[in-house]
């Protein structure tokens, strides 16, 4: 619509109702008036923007394609929002069942089990013995469920901590996420779309494929995929075609197929 960035931010201040967001935009406008770059202002004033977004905006500023970058970023965010809703929808039922089982397990061990043990111990004969044995088996299963849930929570927390320290070590654990039924495919699809978006924007900004792959790592939240992308970049540097490099990775086969078509037609636009 040919509106300048400053004018767009001025309009946003007048239409938004979130006080924190308005305050942030006002700081951005003040910085732009001082001649500072938009990407530097975002990096300085906002902790909510992923590094890749700021990096893409910086590339757009340098190449003069900021309006294209912002337009594609908007389309990406809308698509990403739908994917996140899809992931949340897939997780709601398992999380509900897991929470219900956890609450029931705690109540069973602390409240129900002592009542049953007292009742069964007062029974004479074989029936009372059988009921006590079954209650003991159920107790073991309940404790196992609690231990498994706590172990899973500790494992995920440890992997997230490891990602910040050494993502290559974390990749040895996060590679197993893609083996999860249904959820694994959704995670891979989401990460792949993020990568394609980044490559598309960087390609439009006339960066070579090696630089684009290096910068695009920041859009991937899974450590294993980051390592995979580094291997793809290494293969390209050693002379492999982009399609062949992608075909060796965990990324969906359709990605390498589309790239192969682009290589044949001379138009590799993710």
PDB file of N, CA and C in Angstrom, residues 90-172:
ATOM      1  N   UNK A  90      -3.851 -31.457  18.572  1.00  0.00           N
ATOM      2  CA  UNK A  90      -3.400 -32.849  18.650  1.00  0.00           C
ATOM      3  C   UNK A  90      -2.929 -33.208  20.054  1.00  0.00           C
ATOM      4  N   UNK A  91      -2.532 -32.191  20.832  1.00  0.00           N
ATOM      5  CA  UNK A  91      -1.999 -32.456  22.163  1.00  0.00           C
ATOM      6  C   UNK A  91      -3.044 -32.401  23.269  1.00  0.00           C
ATOM      7  N   UNK A  92      -4.167 -31.746  23.000  1.00  0.00           N
ATOM      8  CA  UNK A  92      -5.156 -31.528  24.063  1.00  0.00           C
ATOM      9  C   UNK A  92      -5.624 -32.841  24.684  1.00  0.00           C
ATOM     10  N   UNK A  93      -6.042 -33.793  23.843  1.00  0.00           N
ATOM     11  CA  UNK A  93      -6.581 -35.056  24.370  1.00  0.00           C
ATOM     12  C   UNK A  93      -5.531 -35.855  25.145  1.00  0.00           C
ATOM     13  N   UNK A  94      -4.305 -36.073  24.572  1.00  0.00           N
ATOM     14  CA  UNK A  94      -3.288 -36.796  25.357  1.00  0.00           C
ATOM     15  C   UNK A  94      -2.933 -36.096  26.665  1.00  0.00           C
ATOM     16  N   UNK A  95      -2.859 -34.760  26.632  1.00  0.00           N
ATOM     17  CA  UNK A  95      -2.530 -34.034  27.861  1.00  0.00           C
ATOM     18  C   UNK A  95      -3.644 -34.158  28.898  1.00  0.00           C
ATOM     19  N   UNK A  96      -4.895 -34.128  28.430  1.00  0.00           N
ATOM     20  CA  UNK A  96      -6.028 -34.276  29.345  1.00  0.00           C
ATOM     21  C   UNK A  96      -6.007 -35.652  29.996  1.00  0.00           C
ATOM     22  N   UNK A  97      -5.776 -36.693  29.183  1.00  0.00           N
ATOM     23  CA  UNK A  97      -5.714 -38.055  29.711  1.00  0.00           C
ATOM     24  C   UNK A  97      -4.547 -38.194  30.685  1.00  0.00           C
ATOM     25  N   UNK A  98      -3.397 -37.629  30.325  1.00  0.00           N
ATOM     26  CA  UNK A  98      -2.230 -37.720  31.192  1.00  0.00           C
ATOM     27  C   UNK A  98      -2.441 -37.026  32.528  1.00  0.00           C
ATOM     28  N   UNK A  99      -3.035 -35.831  32.495  1.00  0.00           N
ATOM     29  CA  UNK A  99      -3.295 -35.094  33.744  1.00  0.00           C
ATOM     30  C   UNK A  99      -4.316 -35.830  34.607  1.00  0.00           C
ATOM     31  N   UNK A 100      -5.352 -36.373  33.946  1.00  0.00           N
ATOM     32  CA  UNK A 100      -6.377 -37.107  34.687  1.00  0.00           C
ATOM     33  C   UNK A 100      -5.774 -38.341  35.362  1.00  0.00           C
ATOM     34  N   UNK A 101      -4.900 -39.048  34.635  1.00  0.00           N
ATOM     35  CA  UNK A 101      -4.260 -40.235  35.200  1.00  0.00           C
ATOM     36  C   UNK A 101      -3.336 -39.868  36.364  1.00  0.00           C
ATOM     37  N   UNK A 102      -2.639 -38.747  36.227  1.00  0.00           N
ATOM     38  CA  UNK A 102      -1.736 -38.312  37.283  1.00  0.00           C
ATOM     39  C   UNK A 102      -2.509 -37.957  38.554  1.00  0.00           C
ATOM     40  N   UNK A 103      -3.596 -37.208  38.385  1.00  0.00           N
ATOM     41  CA  UNK A 103      -4.415 -36.821  39.539  1.00  0.00           C
ATOM     42  C   UNK A 103      -5.029 -38.054  40.203  1.00  0.00           C
ATOM     43  N   UNK A 104      -5.528 -38.962  39.373  1.00  0.00           N
ATOM     44  CA  UNK A 104      -6.132 -40.183  39.916  1.00  0.00           C
ATOM     45  C   UNK A 104      -5.089 -41.021  40.652  1.00  0.00           C
ATOM     46  N   UNK A 105      -3.876 -41.092  40.099  1.00  0.00           N
ATOM     47  CA  UNK A 105      -2.819 -41.886  40.731  1.00  0.00           C
ATOM     48  C   UNK A 105      -2.485 -41.354  42.118  1.00  0.00           C
ATOM     49  N   UNK A 106      -2.379 -40.036  42.228  1.00  0.00           N
ATOM     50  CA  UNK A 106      -2.065 -39.429  43.526  1.00  0.00           C
ATOM     51  C   UNK A 106      -3.194 -39.693  44.524  1.00  0.00           C
ATOM     52  N   UNK A 107      -4.436 -39.509  44.072  1.00  0.00           N
ATOM     53  CA  UNK A 107      -5.586 -39.752  44.949  1.00  0.00           C
ATOM     54  C   UNK A 107      -5.676 -41.222  45.352  1.00  0.00           C
ATOM     55  N   UNK A 108      -5.373 -42.102  44.423  1.00  0.00           N
ATOM     56  CA  UNK A 108      -5.461 -43.534  44.716  1.00  0.00           C
ATOM     57  C   UNK A 108      -4.468 -43.942  45.798  1.00  0.00           C
ATOM     58  N   UNK A 109      -3.223 -43.448  45.649  1.00  0.00           N
ATOM     59  CA  UNK A 109      -2.184 -43.839  46.604  1.00  0.00           C
ATOM     60  C   UNK A 109      -2.422 -43.234  47.974  1.00  0.00           C
ATOM     61  N   UNK A 110      -2.863 -41.975  48.003  1.00  0.00           N
ATOM     62  CA  UNK A 110      -2.975 -41.259  49.284  1.00  0.00           C
ATOM     63  C   UNK A 110      -4.313 -41.449  49.989  1.00  0.00           C
ATOM     64  N   UNK A 111      -5.395 -41.719  49.227  1.00  0.00           N
ATOM     65  CA  UNK A 111      -6.737 -41.771  49.836  1.00  0.00           C
ATOM     66  C   UNK A 111      -7.403 -43.134  49.658  1.00  0.00           C
ATOM     67  N   UNK A 112      -7.527 -43.571  48.406  1.00  0.00           N
ATOM     68  CA  UNK A 112      -8.329 -44.763  48.122  1.00  0.00           C
ATOM     69  C   UNK A 112      -7.633 -46.037  48.589  1.00  0.00           C
ATOM     70  N   UNK A 113      -6.342 -46.165  48.306  1.00  0.00           N
ATOM     71  CA  UNK A 113      -5.625 -47.385  48.642  1.00  0.00           C
ATOM     72  C   UNK A 113      -5.641 -47.704  50.141  1.00  0.00           C
ATOM     73  N   UNK A 114      -5.371 -46.744  51.031  1.00  0.00           N
ATOM     74  CA  UNK A 114      -5.454 -47.065  52.468  1.00  0.00           C
ATOM     75  C   UNK A 114      -6.831 -47.566  52.895  1.00  0.00           C
ATOM     76  N   UNK A 115      -7.887 -47.020  52.298  1.00  0.00           N
ATOM     77  CA  UNK A 115      -9.248 -47.475  52.620  1.00  0.00           C
ATOM     78  C   UNK A 115      -9.443 -48.911  52.172  1.00  0.00           C
ATOM     79  N   UNK A 116      -8.973 -49.240  50.952  1.00  0.00           N
ATOM     80  CA  UNK A 116      -9.134 -50.597  50.422  1.00  0.00           C
ATOM     81  C   UNK A 116      -8.317 -51.605  51.243  1.00  0.00           C
ATOM     82  N   UNK A 117      -7.101 -51.217  51.572  1.00  0.00           N
ATOM     83  CA  UNK A 117      -6.253 -52.126  52.351  1.00  0.00           C
ATOM     84  C   UNK A 117      -6.883 -52.461  53.701  1.00  0.00           C
ATOM     85  N   UNK A 118      -7.450 -51.451  54.313  1.00  0.00           N
ATOM     86  CA  UNK A 118      -8.111 -51.669  55.600  1.00  0.00           C
ATOM     87  C   UNK A 118      -9.328 -52.575  55.442  1.00  0.00           C
ATOM     88  N   UNK A 119     -10.078 -52.358  54.357  1.00  0.00           N
ATOM     89  CA  UNK A 119     -11.280 -53.148  54.122  1.00  0.00           C
ATOM     90  C   UNK A 119     -10.926 -54.593  53.758  1.00  0.00           C
ATOM     91  N   UNK A 120      -9.918 -54.777  52.893  1.00  0.00           N
ATOM     92  CA  UNK A 120      -9.550 -56.117  52.443  1.00  0.00           C
ATOM     93  C   UNK A 120      -8.906 -56.932  53.571  1.00  0.00           C
ATOM     94  N   UNK A 121      -8.139 -56.262  54.432  1.00  0.00           N
ATOM     95  CA  UNK A 121      -7.473 -56.970  55.525  1.00  0.00           C
ATOM     96  C   UNK A 121      -8.466 -57.504  56.553  1.00  0.00           C
ATOM     97  N   UNK A 122      -9.638 -56.884  56.599  1.00  0.00           N
ATOM     98  CA  UNK A 122     -10.663 -57.345  57.545  1.00  0.00           C
ATOM     99  C   UNK A 122     -11.421 -58.560  57.018  1.00  0.00           C
ATOM    100  N   UNK A 123     -11.240 -58.826  55.700  1.00  0.00           N
ATOM    101  CA  UNK A 123     -11.911 -59.979  55.102  1.00  0.00           C
ATOM    102  C   UNK A 123     -11.109 -61.246  55.373  1.00  0.00           C
ATOM    103  N   UNK A 124     -11.812 -62.297  55.642  1.00  0.00           N
ATOM    104  CA  UNK A 124     -11.172 -63.591  55.885  1.00  0.00           C
ATOM    105  C   UNK A 124     -11.247 -64.467  54.638  1.00  0.00           C
ATOM    106  N   UNK A 125     -10.348 -65.382  54.525  1.00  0.00           N
ATOM    107  CA  UNK A 125     -10.426 -66.369  53.457  1.00  0.00           C
ATOM    108  C   UNK A 125      -9.729 -65.927  52.182  1.00  0.00           C
ATOM    109  N   UNK A 126     -10.001 -66.696  51.142  1.00  0.00           N
ATOM    110  CA  UNK A 126      -9.309 -66.525  49.859  1.00  0.00           C
ATOM    111  C   UNK A 126      -9.706 -65.245  49.146  1.00  0.00           C
ATOM    112  N   UNK A 127     -10.954 -64.816  49.257  1.00  0.00           N
ATOM    113  CA  UNK A 127     -11.424 -63.610  48.556  1.00  0.00           C
ATOM    114  C   UNK A 127     -10.646 -62.384  49.015  1.00  0.00           C
ATOM    115  N   UNK A 128     -10.488 -62.259  50.339  1.00  0.00           N
ATOM    116  CA  UNK A 128      -9.745 -61.116  50.861  1.00  0.00           C
ATOM    117  C   UNK A 128      -8.307 -61.113  50.389  1.00  0.00           C
ATOM    118  N   UNK A 129      -7.674 -62.306  50.308  1.00  0.00           N
ATOM    119  CA  UNK A 129      -6.294 -62.406  49.854  1.00  0.00           C
ATOM    120  C   UNK A 129      -6.160 -62.015  48.386  1.00  0.00           C
ATOM    121  N   UNK A 130      -7.100 -62.488  47.554  1.00  0.00           N
ATOM    122  CA  UNK A 130      -7.085 -62.171  46.118  1.00  0.00           C
ATOM    123  C   UNK A 130      -7.246 -60.667  45.901  1.00  0.00           C
ATOM    124  N   UNK A 131      -8.169 -60.053  46.616  1.00  0.00           N
ATOM    125  CA  UNK A 131      -8.404 -58.613  46.473  1.00  0.00           C
ATOM    126  C   UNK A 131      -7.186 -57.805  46.907  1.00  0.00           C
ATOM    127  N   UNK A 132      -6.518 -58.258  47.962  1.00  0.00           N
ATOM    128  CA  UNK A 132      -5.311 -57.575  48.409  1.00  0.00           C
ATOM    129  C   UNK A 132      -4.202 -57.669  47.361  1.00  0.00           C
ATOM    130  N   UNK A 133      -4.081 -58.835  46.733  1.00  0.00           N
ATOM    131  CA  UNK A 133      -3.063 -59.026  45.701  1.00  0.00           C
ATOM    132  C   UNK A 133      -3.331 -58.121  44.496  1.00  0.00           C
ATOM    133  N   UNK A 134      -4.610 -58.043  44.095  1.00  0.00           N
ATOM    134  CA  UNK A 134      -4.963 -57.185  42.956  1.00  0.00           C
ATOM    135  C   UNK A 134      -4.737 -55.709  43.280  1.00  0.00           C
ATOM    136  N   UNK A 135      -5.039 -55.330  44.499  1.00  0.00           N
ATOM    137  CA  UNK A 135      -4.797 -53.943  44.919  1.00  0.00           C
ATOM    138  C   UNK A 135      -3.300 -53.641  44.906  1.00  0.00           C
ATOM    139  N   UNK A 136      -2.484 -54.611  45.269  1.00  0.00           N
ATOM    140  CA  UNK A 136      -1.044 -54.421  45.267  1.00  0.00           C
ATOM    141  C   UNK A 136      -0.509 -54.253  43.844  1.00  0.00           C
ATOM    142  N   UNK A 137      -1.052 -55.056  42.911  1.00  0.00           N
ATOM    143  CA  UNK A 137      -0.646 -54.951  41.504  1.00  0.00           C
ATOM    144  C   UNK A 137      -1.008 -53.572  40.953  1.00  0.00           C
ATOM    145  N   UNK A 138      -2.212 -53.119  41.259  1.00  0.00           N
ATOM    146  CA  UNK A 138      -2.654 -51.811  40.777  1.00  0.00           C
ATOM    147  C   UNK A 138      -1.802 -50.693  41.391  1.00  0.00           C
ATOM    148  N   UNK A 139      -1.388 -50.888  42.634  1.00  0.00           N
ATOM    149  CA  UNK A 139      -0.522 -49.899  43.293  1.00  0.00           C
ATOM    150  C   UNK A 139       0.815 -49.792  42.571  1.00  0.00           C
ATOM    151  N   UNK A 140       1.377 -50.951  42.219  1.00  0.00           N
ATOM    152  CA  UNK A 140       2.652 -50.958  41.494  1.00  0.00           C
ATOM    153  C   UNK A 140       2.511 -50.239  40.154  1.00  0.00           C
ATOM    154  N   UNK A 141       1.420 -50.518  39.442  1.00  0.00           N
ATOM    155  CA  UNK A 141       1.186 -49.864  38.145  1.00  0.00           C
ATOM    156  C   UNK A 141       1.018 -48.355  38.307  1.00  0.00           C
ATOM    157  N   UNK A 142       0.334 -47.951  39.362  1.00  0.00           N
ATOM    158  CA  UNK A 142       0.118 -46.529  39.621  1.00  0.00           C
ATOM    159  C   UNK A 142       1.436 -45.826  39.923  1.00  0.00           C
ATOM    160  N   UNK A 143       2.249 -46.450  40.765  1.00  0.00           N
ATOM    161  CA  UNK A 143       3.558 -45.868  41.093  1.00  0.00           C
ATOM    162  C   UNK A 143       4.436 -45.804  39.845  1.00  0.00           C
ATOM    163  N   UNK A 144       4.364 -46.843  39.011  1.00  0.00           N
ATOM    164  CA  UNK A 144       5.128 -46.851  37.762  1.00  0.00           C
ATOM    165  C   UNK A 144       4.715 -45.694  36.864  1.00  0.00           C
ATOM    166  N   UNK A 145       3.405 -45.431  36.784  1.00  0.00           N
ATOM    167  CA  UNK A 145       2.895 -44.320  35.971  1.00  0.00           C
ATOM    168  C   UNK A 145       3.427 -42.985  36.482  1.00  0.00           C
ATOM    169  N   UNK A 146       3.423 -42.820  37.804  1.00  0.00           N
ATOM    170  CA  UNK A 146       3.946 -41.587  38.394  1.00  0.00           C
ATOM    171  C   UNK A 146       5.433 -41.405  38.097  1.00  0.00           C
ATOM    172  N   UNK A 147       6.199 -42.491  38.270  1.00  0.00           N
ATOM    173  CA  UNK A 147       7.632 -42.430  38.019  1.00  0.00           C
ATOM    174  C   UNK A 147       7.905 -42.123  36.549  1.00  0.00           C
ATOM    175  N   UNK A 148       7.130 -42.748  35.641  1.00  0.00           N
ATOM    176  CA  UNK A 148       7.300 -42.527  34.210  1.00  0.00           C
ATOM    177  C   UNK A 148       6.990 -41.074  33.840  1.00  0.00           C
ATOM    178  N   UNK A 149       5.922 -40.531  34.412  1.00  0.00           N
ATOM    179  CA  UNK A 149       5.540 -39.139  34.137  1.00  0.00           C
ATOM    180  C   UNK A 149       6.614 -38.174  34.624  1.00  0.00           C
ATOM    181  N   UNK A 150       7.100 -38.394  35.833  1.00  0.00           N
ATOM    182  CA  UNK A 150       8.152 -37.532  36.390  1.00  0.00           C
ATOM    183  C   UNK A 150       9.444 -37.653  35.580  1.00  0.00           C
ATOM    184  N   UNK A 151       9.754 -38.871  35.150  1.00  0.00           N
ATOM    185  CA  UNK A 151      10.966 -39.088  34.354  1.00  0.00           C
ATOM    186  C   UNK A 151      10.875 -38.370  33.017  1.00  0.00           C
ATOM    187  N   UNK A 152       9.692 -38.412  32.410  1.00  0.00           N
ATOM    188  CA  UNK A 152       9.487 -37.734  31.129  1.00  0.00           C
ATOM    189  C   UNK A 152       9.650 -36.225  31.284  1.00  0.00           C
ATOM    190  N   UNK A 153       9.100 -35.683  32.363  1.00  0.00           N
ATOM    191  CA  UNK A 153       9.221 -34.250  32.626  1.00  0.00           C
ATOM    192  C   UNK A 153      10.678 -33.858  32.829  1.00  0.00           C
ATOM    193  N   UNK A 154      11.415 -34.670  33.593  1.00  0.00           N
ATOM    194  CA  UNK A 154      12.836 -34.395  33.841  1.00  0.00           C
ATOM    195  C   UNK A 154      13.632 -34.495  32.542  1.00  0.00           C
ATOM    196  N   UNK A 155      13.301 -35.491  31.713  1.00  0.00           N
ATOM    197  CA  UNK A 155      13.999 -35.686  30.442  1.00  0.00           C
ATOM    198  C   UNK A 155      13.821 -34.477  29.524  1.00  0.00           C
ATOM    199  N   UNK A 156      12.586 -34.015  29.377  1.00  0.00           N
ATOM    200  CA  UNK A 156      12.303 -32.865  28.510  1.00  0.00           C
ATOM    201  C   UNK A 156      13.002 -31.610  29.037  1.00  0.00           C
ATOM    202  N   UNK A 157      12.977 -31.433  30.346  1.00  0.00           N
ATOM    203  CA  UNK A 157      13.635 -30.271  30.954  1.00  0.00           C
ATOM    204  C   UNK A 157      15.143 -30.319  30.711  1.00  0.00           C
ATOM    205  N   UNK A 158      15.718 -31.517  30.836  1.00  0.00           N
ATOM    206  CA  UNK A 158      17.156 -31.674  30.620  1.00  0.00           C
ATOM    207  C   UNK A 158      17.528 -31.382  29.164  1.00  0.00           C
ATOM    208  N   UNK A 159      16.729 -31.881  28.228  1.00  0.00           N
ATOM    209  CA  UNK A 159      17.002 -31.642  26.807  1.00  0.00           C
ATOM    210  C   UNK A 159      16.918 -30.156  26.487  1.00  0.00           C
ATOM    211  N   UNK A 160      15.906 -29.473  27.029  1.00  0.00           N
ATOM    212  CA  UNK A 160      15.771 -28.033  26.791  1.00  0.00           C
ATOM    213  C   UNK A 160      16.957 -27.265  27.369  1.00  0.00           C
ATOM    214  N   UNK A 161      17.439 -27.708  28.527  1.00  0.00           N
ATOM    215  CA  UNK A 161      18.627 -27.078  29.120  1.00  0.00           C
ATOM    216  C   UNK A 161      19.855 -27.344  28.251  1.00  0.00           C
ATOM    217  N   UNK A 162      19.964 -28.567  27.760  1.00  0.00           N
ATOM    218  CA  UNK A 162      21.107 -28.957  26.941  1.00  0.00           C
ATOM    219  C   UNK A 162      21.137 -28.194  25.621  1.00  0.00           C
ATOM    220  N   UNK A 163      19.968 -27.878  25.084  1.00  0.00           N
ATOM    221  CA  UNK A 163      19.882 -27.144  23.819  1.00  0.00           C
ATOM    222  C   UNK A 163      20.565 -25.786  23.920  1.00  0.00           C
ATOM    223  N   UNK A 164      20.460 -25.173  25.093  1.00  0.00           N
ATOM    224  CA  UNK A 164      21.059 -23.853  25.280  1.00  0.00           C
ATOM    225  C   UNK A 164      22.573 -23.943  25.437  1.00  0.00           C
ATOM    226  N   UNK A 165      23.057 -25.088  25.926  1.00  0.00           N
ATOM    227  CA  UNK A 165      24.486 -25.257  26.180  1.00  0.00           C
ATOM    228  C   UNK A 165      25.221 -25.906  25.011  1.00  0.00           C
ATOM    229  N   UNK A 166      24.639 -26.975  24.488  1.00  0.00           N
ATOM    230  CA  UNK A 166      25.292 -27.733  23.413  1.00  0.00           C
ATOM    231  C   UNK A 166      24.213 -28.418  22.579  1.00  0.00           C
ATOM    232  N   UNK A 167      23.771 -27.743  21.511  1.00  0.00           N
ATOM    233  CA  UNK A 167      22.646 -28.269  20.733  1.00  0.00           C
ATOM    234  C   UNK A 167      23.001 -29.557  19.995  1.00  0.00           C
ATOM    235  N   UNK A 168      24.300 -29.788  19.755  1.00  0.00           N
ATOM    236  CA  UNK A 168      24.685 -31.021  19.064  1.00  0.00           C
ATOM    237  C   UNK A 168      24.481 -32.241  19.967  1.00  0.00           C
ATOM    238  N   UNK A 169      24.733 -32.068  21.251  1.00  0.00           N
ATOM    239  CA  UNK A 169      24.456 -33.162  22.199  1.00  0.00           C
ATOM    240  C   UNK A 169      22.952 -33.353  22.351  1.00  0.00           C
ATOM    241  N   UNK A 170      22.227 -32.247  22.374  1.00  0.00           N
ATOM    242  CA  UNK A 170      20.768 -32.323  22.507  1.00  0.00           C
ATOM    243  C   UNK A 170      20.138 -33.010  21.302  1.00  0.00           C
ATOM    244  N   UNK A 171      20.777 -32.897  20.151  1.00  0.00           N
ATOM    245  CA  UNK A 171      20.219 -33.508  18.928  1.00  0.00           C
ATOM    246  C   UNK A 171      20.128 -35.026  19.035  1.00  0.00           C
ATOM    247  N   UNK A 172      21.015 -35.629  19.853  1.00  0.00           N
ATOM    248  CA  UNK A 172      20.983 -37.083  20.033  1.00  0.00           C
ATOM    249  C   UNK A 172      19.701 -37.530  20.736  1.00  0.00           C
TER     250      UNK A 172
END
